[in-house]
Amino acid sequence: MGRCNPLADPLVLGCRWAETPVMMQPPNEDDDVICHQIPDPNGGTCWTIHLGADTHGQRDSLTEAITLARQVAVSRQRPAWLLDDTGYPLKPMFPWAP
């Protein structure tokens, strides 16, 4: 299996930068990028991007949130996970490339 290279493949949001695919490793909410869907009291939704306890931003659309999550994941060399309205388990935010 090839190595994860998020700089070369724009679809890849992050990886553990190891030979083991991230999908075989459980998410680590203390160290990984989490894109969390937050319901708005007015019926809308916003998305917050966290790396551990640090918030890296809030976006109004999933597309904008994915863009920010990708930037944070690549710059910090961490995997990115989605926590949407379906709840746990966290979902990897990229198609795993062979």
N, CA, C and O atoms as CSV, one atom per row, in Angstrom:
chain,resi,resn,atom,element,x,y,z
A,1,MET,N,N,0.848,-1.180,0.000
A,1,MET,CA,C,0.000,0.000,0.000
A,1,MET,C,C,0.886,1.233,0.000
A,1,MET,O,O,1.920,1.259,0.667
A,2,GLY,N,N,0.487,2.251,-0.743
A,2,GLY,CA,C,1.255,3.488,-0.819
A,2,GLY,C,C,1.098,4.346,0.417
A,2,GLY,O,O,0.187,4.151,1.222
A,3,ARG,N,N,1.982,5.276,0.548
A,3,ARG,CA,C,1.920,6.195,1.693
A,3,ARG,C,C,0.912,7.298,1.426
A,3,ARG,O,O,0.651,7.657,0.277
A,4,CYS,N,N,0.370,7.810,2.462
A,4,CYS,CA,C,-0.566,8.931,2.390
A,4,CYS,C,C,0.227,10.190,2.067
A,4,CYS,O,O,1.218,10.487,2.733
A,5,ASN,N,N,-0.202,10.929,1.053
A,5,ASN,CA,C,0.475,12.167,0.698
A,5,ASN,C,C,-0.570,13.246,0.459
A,5,ASN,O,O,-0.964,13.480,-0.683
A,6,PRO,N,N,-1.029,13.917,1.536
A,6,PRO,CA,C,-2.099,14.901,1.369
A,6,PRO,C,C,-1.683,16.130,0.586
A,6,PRO,O,O,-2.544,16.855,0.088
A,7,LEU,N,N,-0.401,16.384,0.463
A,7,LEU,CA,C,0.022,17.541,-0.327
A,7,LEU,C,C,-0.090,17.255,-1.818
A,7,LEU,O,O,-0.316,18.167,-2.612
A,8,ALA,N,N,0.067,15.985,-2.200
A,8,ALA,CA,C,-0.018,15.621,-3.604
A,8,ALA,C,C,-1.441,15.280,-4.025
A,8,ALA,O,O,-1.786,15.430,-5.197
A,9,ASP,N,N,-2.264,14.828,-3.104
A,9,ASP,CA,C,-3.630,14.427,-3.413
A,9,ASP,C,C,-4.604,15.314,-2.647
A,9,ASP,O,O,-4.734,15.156,-1.433
A,10,PRO,N,N,-5.287,16.234,-3.305
A,10,PRO,CA,C,-6.170,17.171,-2.603
A,10,PRO,C,C,-7.372,16.511,-1.944
A,10,PRO,O,O,-8.031,17.145,-1.119
A,11,LEU,N,N,-7.683,15.254,-2.280
A,11,LEU,CA,C,-8.811,14.584,-1.652
A,11,LEU,C,C,-8.474,14.039,-0.273
A,11,LEU,O,O,-9.365,13.803,0.543
A,12,VAL,N,N,-7.197,13.843,-0.018
A,12,VAL,CA,C,-6.781,13.270,1.255
A,12,VAL,C,C,-6.695,14.384,2.281
A,12,VAL,O,O,-5.999,15.377,2.070
A,13,LEU,N,N,-7.405,14.221,3.399
A,13,LEU,CA,C,-7.438,15.259,4.419
A,13,LEU,C,C,-6.378,15.082,5.488
A,13,LEU,O,O,-6.033,16.051,6.164
A,14,GLY,N,N,-5.859,13.906,5.662
A,14,GLY,CA,C,-4.870,13.702,6.714
A,14,GLY,C,C,-4.548,12.243,6.854
A,14,GLY,O,O,-5.268,11.379,6.353
A,15,CYS,N,N,-3.479,11.978,7.526
A,15,CYS,CA,C,-3.090,10.615,7.825
A,15,CYS,C,C,-2.172,10.638,9.029
A,15,CYS,O,O,-1.744,11.703,9.474
A,16,ARG,N,N,-1.878,9.488,9.544
A,16,ARG,CA,C,-1.017,9.411,10.715
A,16,ARG,C,C,0.454,9.451,10.317
A,16,ARG,O,O,1.325,9.328,11.178
A,17,TRP,N,N,0.741,9.617,9.058
A,17,TRP,CA,C,2.103,9.716,8.561
A,17,TRP,C,C,2.923,8.502,8.970
A,17,TRP,O,O,4.080,8.605,9.378
A,18,ALA,N,N,2.279,7.353,8.846
A,18,ALA,CA,C,2.928,6.084,9.143
A,18,ALA,C,C,2.500,5.095,8.075
A,18,ALA,O,O,1.665,5.417,7.230
A,19,GLU,N,N,3.056,3.910,8.104
A,19,GLU,CA,C,2.713,2.910,7.103
A,19,GLU,C,C,1.320,2.327,7.339
A,19,GLU,O,O,0.728,1.776,6.410
A,20,THR,N,N,0.786,2.431,8.542
A,20,THR,CA,C,-0.519,1.863,8.860
A,20,THR,C,C,-1.619,2.824,8.435
A,20,THR,O,O,-1.591,3.995,8.813
A,21,PRO,N,N,-2.598,2.346,7.647
A,21,PRO,CA,C,-3.701,3.223,7.255
A,21,PRO,C,C,-4.444,3.744,8.482
A,21,PRO,O,O,-4.644,3.017,9.455
A,22,VAL,N,N,-4.844,5.001,8.425
A,22,VAL,CA,C,-5.520,5.634,9.552
A,22,VAL,C,C,-6.832,4.929,9.877
A,22,VAL,O,O,-7.254,4.925,11.033
A,23,MET,N,N,-7.480,4.338,8.888
A,23,MET,CA,C,-8.755,3.686,9.141
A,23,MET,C,C,-8.585,2.459,10.034
A,23,MET,O,O,-9.567,1.968,10.590
A,24,MET,N,N,-7.368,1.958,10.181
A,24,MET,CA,C,-7.110,0.829,11.057
A,24,MET,C,C,-6.804,1.304,12.474
A,24,MET,O,O,-6.721,0.487,13.391
A,25,GLN,N,N,-6.637,2.586,12.663
A,25,GLN,CA,C,-6.345,3.145,13.971
A,25,GLN,C,C,-7.562,3.917,14.449
A,25,GLN,O,O,-8.207,4.606,13.658
A,26,PRO,N,N,-7.885,3.813,15.728
A,26,PRO,CA,C,-9.044,4.558,16.221
A,26,PRO,C,C,-8.759,6.055,16.269
A,26,PRO,O,O,-7.607,6.462,16.418
A,27,PRO,N,N,-9.797,6.876,16.146
A,27,PRO,CA,C,-9.603,8.324,16.273
A,27,PRO,C,C,-9.088,8.678,17.667
A,27,PRO,O,O,-9.397,8.005,18.651
A,28,ASN,N,N,-8.310,9.732,17.726
A,28,ASN,CA,C,-7.813,10.239,18.997
A,28,ASN,C,C,-8.280,11.680,19.101
A,28,ASN,O,O,-7.676,12.572,18.505
A,29,GLU,N,N,-9.337,11.916,19.845
A,29,GLU,CA,C,-9.929,13.252,19.919
A,29,GLU,C,C,-9.024,14.264,20.610
A,29,GLU,O,O,-9.257,15.469,20.509
A,30,ASP,N,N,-8.002,13.796,21.305
A,30,ASP,CA,C,-7.053,14.709,21.946
A,30,ASP,C,C,-5.972,15.201,20.989
A,30,ASP,O,O,-5.361,16.243,21.228
A,31,ASP,N,N,-5.728,14.455,19.900
A,31,ASP,CA,C,-4.621,14.781,18.993
A,31,ASP,C,C,-5.011,14.946,17.536
A,31,ASP,O,O,-4.214,15.460,16.750
A,32,ASP,N,N,-6.204,14.531,17.149
A,32,ASP,CA,C,-6.608,14.555,15.745
A,32,ASP,C,C,-7.531,15.745,15.464
A,32,ASP,O,O,-8.063,16.370,16.381
A,33,VAL,N,N,-7.701,16.035,14.190
A,33,VAL,CA,C,-8.600,17.111,13.758
A,33,VAL,C,C,-10.022,16.553,13.725
A,33,VAL,O,O,-10.283,15.520,13.110
A,34,ILE,N,N,-10.937,17.256,14.400
A,34,ILE,CA,C,-12.338,16.846,14.443
A,34,ILE,C,C,-13.190,17.973,13.865
A,34,ILE,O,O,-13.107,19.120,14.302
A,35,CYS,N,N,-14.004,17.627,12.884
A,35,CYS,CA,C,-14.968,18.555,12.291
A,35,CYS,C,C,-16.327,18.186,12.882
A,35,CYS,O,O,-16.889,17.141,12.555
A,36,HIS,N,N,-16.848,19.046,13.747
A,36,HIS,CA,C,-18.027,18.740,14.556
A,36,HIS,C,C,-19.229,19.569,14.111
A,36,HIS,O,O,-19.164,20.797,14.064
A,37,GLN,N,N,-20.306,18.896,13.791
A,37,GLN,CA,C,-21.542,19.570,13.403
A,37,GLN,C,C,-22.273,20.029,14.662
A,37,GLN,O,O,-22.492,19.239,15.581
A,38,ILE,N,N,-22.649,21.307,14.701
A,38,ILE,CA,C,-23.354,21.890,15.839
A,38,ILE,C,C,-24.711,22.402,15.355
A,38,ILE,O,O,-24.764,23.285,14.498
A,39,PRO,N,N,-25.801,21.865,15.888
A,39,PRO,CA,C,-27.117,22.373,15.478
A,39,PRO,C,C,-27.341,23.801,15.968
A,39,PRO,O,O,-26.993,24.146,17.097
A,40,ASP,N,N,-27.915,24.607,15.119
A,40,ASP,CA,C,-28.270,25.989,15.447
A,40,ASP,C,C,-29.694,25.993,16.000
A,40,ASP,O,O,-30.555,25.292,15.468
A,41,PRO,N,N,-29.963,26.763,17.049
A,41,PRO,CA,C,-31.323,26.796,17.602
A,41,PRO,C,C,-32.380,27.240,16.593
A,41,PRO,O,O,-33.562,26.942,16.766
A,42,ASN,N,N,-31.969,27.946,15.546
A,42,ASN,CA,C,-32.910,28.414,14.519
A,42,ASN,C,C,-33.130,27.396,13.408
A,42,ASN,O,O,-33.764,27.704,12.398
A,43,GLY,N,N,-32.610,26.180,13.589
A,43,GLY,CA,C,-32.810,25.139,12.597
A,43,GLY,C,C,-31.656,24.958,11.638
A,43,GLY,O,O,-31.676,24.027,10.833
A,44,GLY,N,N,-30.662,25.804,11.694
A,44,GLY,CA,C,-29.496,25.672,10.826
A,44,GLY,C,C,-28.422,24.806,11.456
A,44,GLY,O,O,-28.647,24.137,12.465
A,45,THR,N,N,-27.262,24.834,10.845
A,45,THR,CA,C,-26.126,24.047,11.318
A,45,THR,C,C,-24.864,24.857,11.125
A,45,THR,O,O,-24.733,25.602,10.153
A,46,CYS,N,N,-23.941,24.711,12.048
A,46,CYS,CA,C,-22.598,25.232,11.829
A,46,CYS,C,C,-21.612,24.117,12.143
A,46,CYS,O,O,-21.970,23.121,12.773
A,47,TRP,N,N,-20.398,24.283,11.714
A,47,TRP,CA,C,-19.357,23.279,11.870
A,47,TRP,C,C,-18.169,23.909,12.579
A,47,TRP,O,O,-17.714,24.984,12.188
A,48,THR,N,N,-17.661,23.252,13.621
A,48,THR,CA,C,-16.455,23.721,14.294
A,48,THR,C,C,-15.332,22.732,14.030
A,48,THR,O,O,-15.552,21.523,13.953
A,49,ILE,N,N,-14.135,23.263,13.893
A,49,ILE,CA,C,-12.962,22.446,13.629
A,49,ILE,C,C,-12.055,22.544,14.843
A,49,ILE,O,O,-11.639,23.632,15.241
A,50,HIS,N,N,-11.752,21.379,15.432
A,50,HIS,CA,C,-10.926,21.311,16.630
A,50,HIS,C,C,-9.701,20.451,16.374
A,50,HIS,O,O,-9.753,19.480,15.619
A,51,LEU,N,N,-8.618,20.814,17.003
A,51,LEU,CA,C,-7.444,19.955,17.102
A,51,LEU,C,C,-7.178,19.833,18.590
A,51,LEU,O,O,-6.636,20.748,19.210
A,52,GLY,N,N,-7.560,18.700,19.159
A,52,GLY,CA,C,-7.513,18.558,20.609
A,52,GLY,C,C,-8.467,19.566,21.237
A,52,GLY,O,O,-9.623,19.670,20.828
A,53,ALA,N,N,-7.989,20.301,22.221
A,53,ALA,CA,C,-8.829,21.292,22.918
A,53,ALA,C,C,-8.882,22.635,22.202
A,53,ALA,O,O,-9.657,23.509,22.591
A,54,ASP,N,N,-8.072,22.815,21.162
A,54,ASP,CA,C,-8.005,24.093,20.448
A,54,ASP,C,C,-9.017,24.152,19.316
A,54,ASP,O,O,-9.077,23.246,18.484
A,55,THR,N,N,-9.812,25.214,19.282
A,55,THR,CA,C,-10.734,25.443,18.183
A,55,THR,C,C,-10.007,26.213,17.093
A,55,THR,O,O,-9.388,27.245,17.352
A,56,HIS,N,N,-10.089,25.695,15.859
A,56,HIS,CA,C,-9.402,26.331,14.735
A,56,HIS,C,C,-10.345,27.084,13.825
A,56,HIS,O,O,-9.910,27.662,12.829
A,57,GLY,N,N,-11.620,27.090,14.146
A,57,GLY,CA,C,-12.550,27.873,13.349
A,57,GLY,C,C,-13.942,27.302,13.369
A,57,GLY,O,O,-14.183,26.192,13.843
A,58,GLN,N,N,-14.846,28.090,12.843
A,58,GLN,CA,C,-16.239,27.706,12.713
A,58,GLN,C,C,-16.689,28.103,11.316
A,58,GLN,O,O,-16.367,29.197,10.853
A,59,ARG,N,N,-17.424,27.236,10.643
A,59,ARG,CA,C,-17.889,27.501,9.294
A,59,ARG,C,C,-19.380,27.205,9.202
A,59,ARG,O,O,-19.914,26.401,9.966
A,60,ASP,N,N,-20.045,27.865,8.257
A,60,ASP,CA,C,-21.486,27.697,8.080
A,60,ASP,C,C,-21.856,26.562,7.139
A,60,ASP,O,O,-23.006,26.124,7.125
A,61,SER,N,N,-20.905,26.080,6.356
A,61,SER,CA,C,-21.213,24.982,5.433
A,61,SER,C,C,-20.199,23.855,5.606
A,61,SER,O,O,-19.061,24.075,6.020
A,62,LEU,N,N,-20.639,22.655,5.280
A,62,LEU,CA,C,-19.740,21.502,5.366
A,62,LEU,C,C,-18.572,21.652,4.401
A,62,LEU,O,O,-17.447,21.276,4.732
A,63,THR,N,N,-18.821,22.193,3.220
A,63,THR,CA,C,-17.746,22.387,2.245
A,63,THR,C,C,-16.647,23.286,2.801
A,63,THR,O,O,-15.462,22.979,2.666
A,64,GLU,N,N,-17.038,24.394,3.424
A,64,GLU,CA,C,-16.041,25.302,4.017
A,64,GLU,C,C,-15.341,24.643,5.196
A,64,GLU,O,O,-14.145,24.850,5.405
A,65,ALA,N,N,-16.085,23.846,5.976
A,65,ALA,CA,C,-15.494,23.164,7.124
A,65,ALA,C,C,-14.477,22.121,6.673
A,65,ALA,O,O,-13.422,21.976,7.291
A,66,ILE,N,N,-14.786,21.399,5.607
A,66,ILE,CA,C,-13.850,20.400,5.081
A,66,ILE,C,C,-12.571,21.078,4.598
A,66,ILE,O,O,-11.472,20.569,4.821
A,67,THR,N,N,-12.714,22.222,3.939
A,67,THR,CA,C,-11.535,22.954,3.468
A,67,THR,C,C,-10.637,23.337,4.643
A,67,THR,O,O,-9.423,23.145,4.584
A,68,LEU,N,N,-11.226,23.876,5.703
A,68,LEU,CA,C,-10.432,24.258,6.866
A,68,LEU,C,C,-9.851,23.028,7.557
A,68,LEU,O,O,-8.685,23.037,7.952
A,69,ALA,N,N,-10.647,21.973,7.707
A,69,ALA,CA,C,-10.145,20.746,8.343
A,69,ALA,C,C,-8.959,20.186,7.561
A,69,ALA,O,O,-7.984,19.724,8.154
A,70,ARG,N,N,-9.042,20.227,6.224
A,70,ARG,CA,C,-7.939,19.751,5.386
A,70,ARG,C,C,-6.678,20.571,5.659
A,70,ARG,O,O,-5.595,20.008,5.821
A,71,GLN,N,N,-6.814,21.887,5.709
A,71,GLN,CA,C,-5.650,22.750,5.951
A,71,GLN,C,C,-5.011,22.454,7.302
A,71,GLN,O,O,-3.788,22.361,7.410
A,72,VAL,N,N,-5.839,22.308,8.328
A,72,VAL,CA,C,-5.314,22.032,9.668
A,72,VAL,C,C,-4.661,20.648,9.698
A,72,VAL,O,O,-3.567,20.489,10.241
A,73,ALA,N,N,-5.328,19.651,9.117
A,73,ALA,CA,C,-4.799,18.281,9.124
A,73,ALA,C,C,-3.456,18.194,8.411
A,73,ALA,O,O,-2.526,17.556,8.906
A,74,VAL,N,N,-3.356,18.827,7.263
A,74,VAL,CA,C,-2.103,18.780,6.501
A,74,VAL,C,C,-1.002,19.540,7.226
A,74,VAL,O,O,0.127,19.058,7.318
A,75,SER,N,N,-1.319,20.728,7.741
A,75,SER,CA,C,-0.278,21.525,8.391
A,75,SER,C,C,0.194,20.890,9.689
A,75,SER,O,O,1.352,21.065,10.068
A,76,ARG,N,N,-0.667,20.163,10.376
A,76,ARG,CA,C,-0.294,19.536,11.650
A,76,ARG,C,C,0.024,18.055,11.506
A,76,ARG,O,O,0.369,17.391,12.484
A,77,GLN,N,N,-0.094,17.539,10.287
A,77,GLN,CA,C,0.173,16.131,9.996
A,77,GLN,C,C,-0.645,15.209,10.896
A,77,GLN,O,O,-0.112,14.295,11.525
A,78,ARG,N,N,-1.943,15.469,10.940
A,78,ARG,CA,C,-2.877,14.700,11.753
A,78,ARG,C,C,-4.038,14.246,10.881
A,78,ARG,O,O,-4.357,14.911,9.895
A,79,PRO,N,N,-4.670,13.144,11.215
A,79,PRO,CA,C,-5.877,12.740,10.480
A,79,PRO,C,C,-7.059,13.635,10.855
A,79,PRO,O,O,-7.069,14.269,11.910
A,80,ALA,N,N,-8.048,13.670,9.971
A,80,ALA,CA,C,-9.255,14.461,10.211
A,80,ALA,C,C,-10.460,13.523,10.267
A,80,ALA,O,O,-10.562,12.566,9.500
A,81,TRP,N,N,-11.367,13.823,11.196
A,81,TRP,CA,C,-12.542,12.986,11.419
A,81,TRP,C,C,-13.791,13.865,11.436
A,81,TRP,O,O,-13.740,15.034,11.816
A,82,LEU,N,N,-14.905,13.283,11.019
A,82,LEU,CA,C,-16.190,13.978,10.978
A,82,LEU,C,C,-17.082,13.472,12.103
A,82,LEU,O,O,-17.276,12.267,12.264
A,83,LEU,N,N,-17.618,14.403,12.873
A,83,LEU,CA,C,-18.635,14.089,13.878
A,83,LEU,C,C,-19.887,14.867,13.489
A,83,LEU,O,O,-20.047,16.033,13.852
A,84,ASP,N,N,-20.775,14.202,12.743
A,84,ASP,CA,C,-21.976,14.879,12.247
A,84,ASP,C,C,-23.192,14.498,13.090
A,84,ASP,O,O,-23.052,13.943,14.179
A,85,ASP,N,N,-24.383,14.800,12.577
A,85,ASP,CA,C,-25.602,14.565,13.353
A,85,ASP,C,C,-25.913,13.088,13.560
A,85,ASP,O,O,-26.806,12.754,14.338
A,86,THR,N,N,-25.190,12.193,12.877
A,86,THR,CA,C,-25.397,10.761,13.114
A,86,THR,C,C,-24.639,10.294,14.348
A,86,THR,O,O,-24.852,9.176,14.817
A,87,GLY,N,N,-23.750,11.140,14.883
A,87,GLY,CA,C,-23.032,10.817,16.119
A,87,GLY,C,C,-21.848,9.894,15.919
A,87,GLY,O,O,-21.262,9.817,14.839
A,88,TYR,N,N,-21.517,9.204,16.982
A,88,TYR,CA,C,-20.367,8.299,16.960
A,88,TYR,C,C,-20.740,7.023,16.251
A,88,TYR,O,O,-21.916,6.659,16.236
A,89,PRO,N,N,-19.774,6.319,15.654
A,89,PRO,CA,C,-18.335,6.574,15.673
A,89,PRO,C,C,-17.949,7.707,14.730
A,89,PRO,O,O,-18.673,8.024,13.786
A,90,LEU,N,N,-16.788,8.314,15.006
A,90,LEU,CA,C,-16.257,9.336,14.113
A,90,LEU,C,C,-15.970,8.707,12.759
A,90,LEU,O,O,-15.592,7.538,12.671
A,91,LYS,N,N,-16.153,9.496,11.703
A,91,LYS,CA,C,-15.939,9.004,10.342
A,91,LYS,C,C,-14.685,9.640,9.760
A,91,LYS,O,O,-14.492,10.848,9.898
A,92,PRO,N,N,-13.818,8.849,9.107
A,92,PRO,CA,C,-12.660,9.452,8.454
A,92,PRO,C,C,-13.124,10.402,7.358
A,92,PRO,O,O,-14.074,10.099,6.635
A,93,MET,N,N,-12.459,11.554,7.229
A,93,MET,CA,C,-12.902,12.583,6.286
A,93,MET,C,C,-12.141,12.555,4.967
A,93,MET,O,O,-11.797,13.610,4.434
A,94,PHE,N,N,-11.880,11.394,4.443
A,94,PHE,CA,C,-11.189,11.316,3.161
A,94,PHE,C,C,-11.376,9.941,2.586
A,94,PHE,O,O,-11.565,8.978,3.329
A,95,PRO,N,N,-11.326,9.827,1.264
A,95,PRO,CA,C,-11.269,8.490,0.670
A,95,PRO,C,C,-9.838,7.987,0.775
A,95,PRO,O,O,-8.913,8.671,0.338
A,96,TRP,N,N,-9.645,6.831,1.331
A,96,TRP,CA,C,-8.287,6.317,1.514
A,96,TRP,C,C,-7.724,5.917,0.168
A,96,TRP,O,O,-8.307,5.093,-0.536
A,97,ALA,N,N,-6.619,6.484,-0.182
A,97,ALA,CA,C,-5.999,6.203,-1.487
A,97,ALA,C,C,-5.117,4.959,-1.386
A,97,ALA,O,O,-4.444,4.767,-0.373
A,98,PRO,N,N,-5.110,4.126,-2.398
A,98,PRO,CA,C,-4.251,2.923,-2.358
A,98,PRO,C,C,-2.782,3.286,-2.419
A,98,PRO,O,O,-1.926,2.401,-2.397
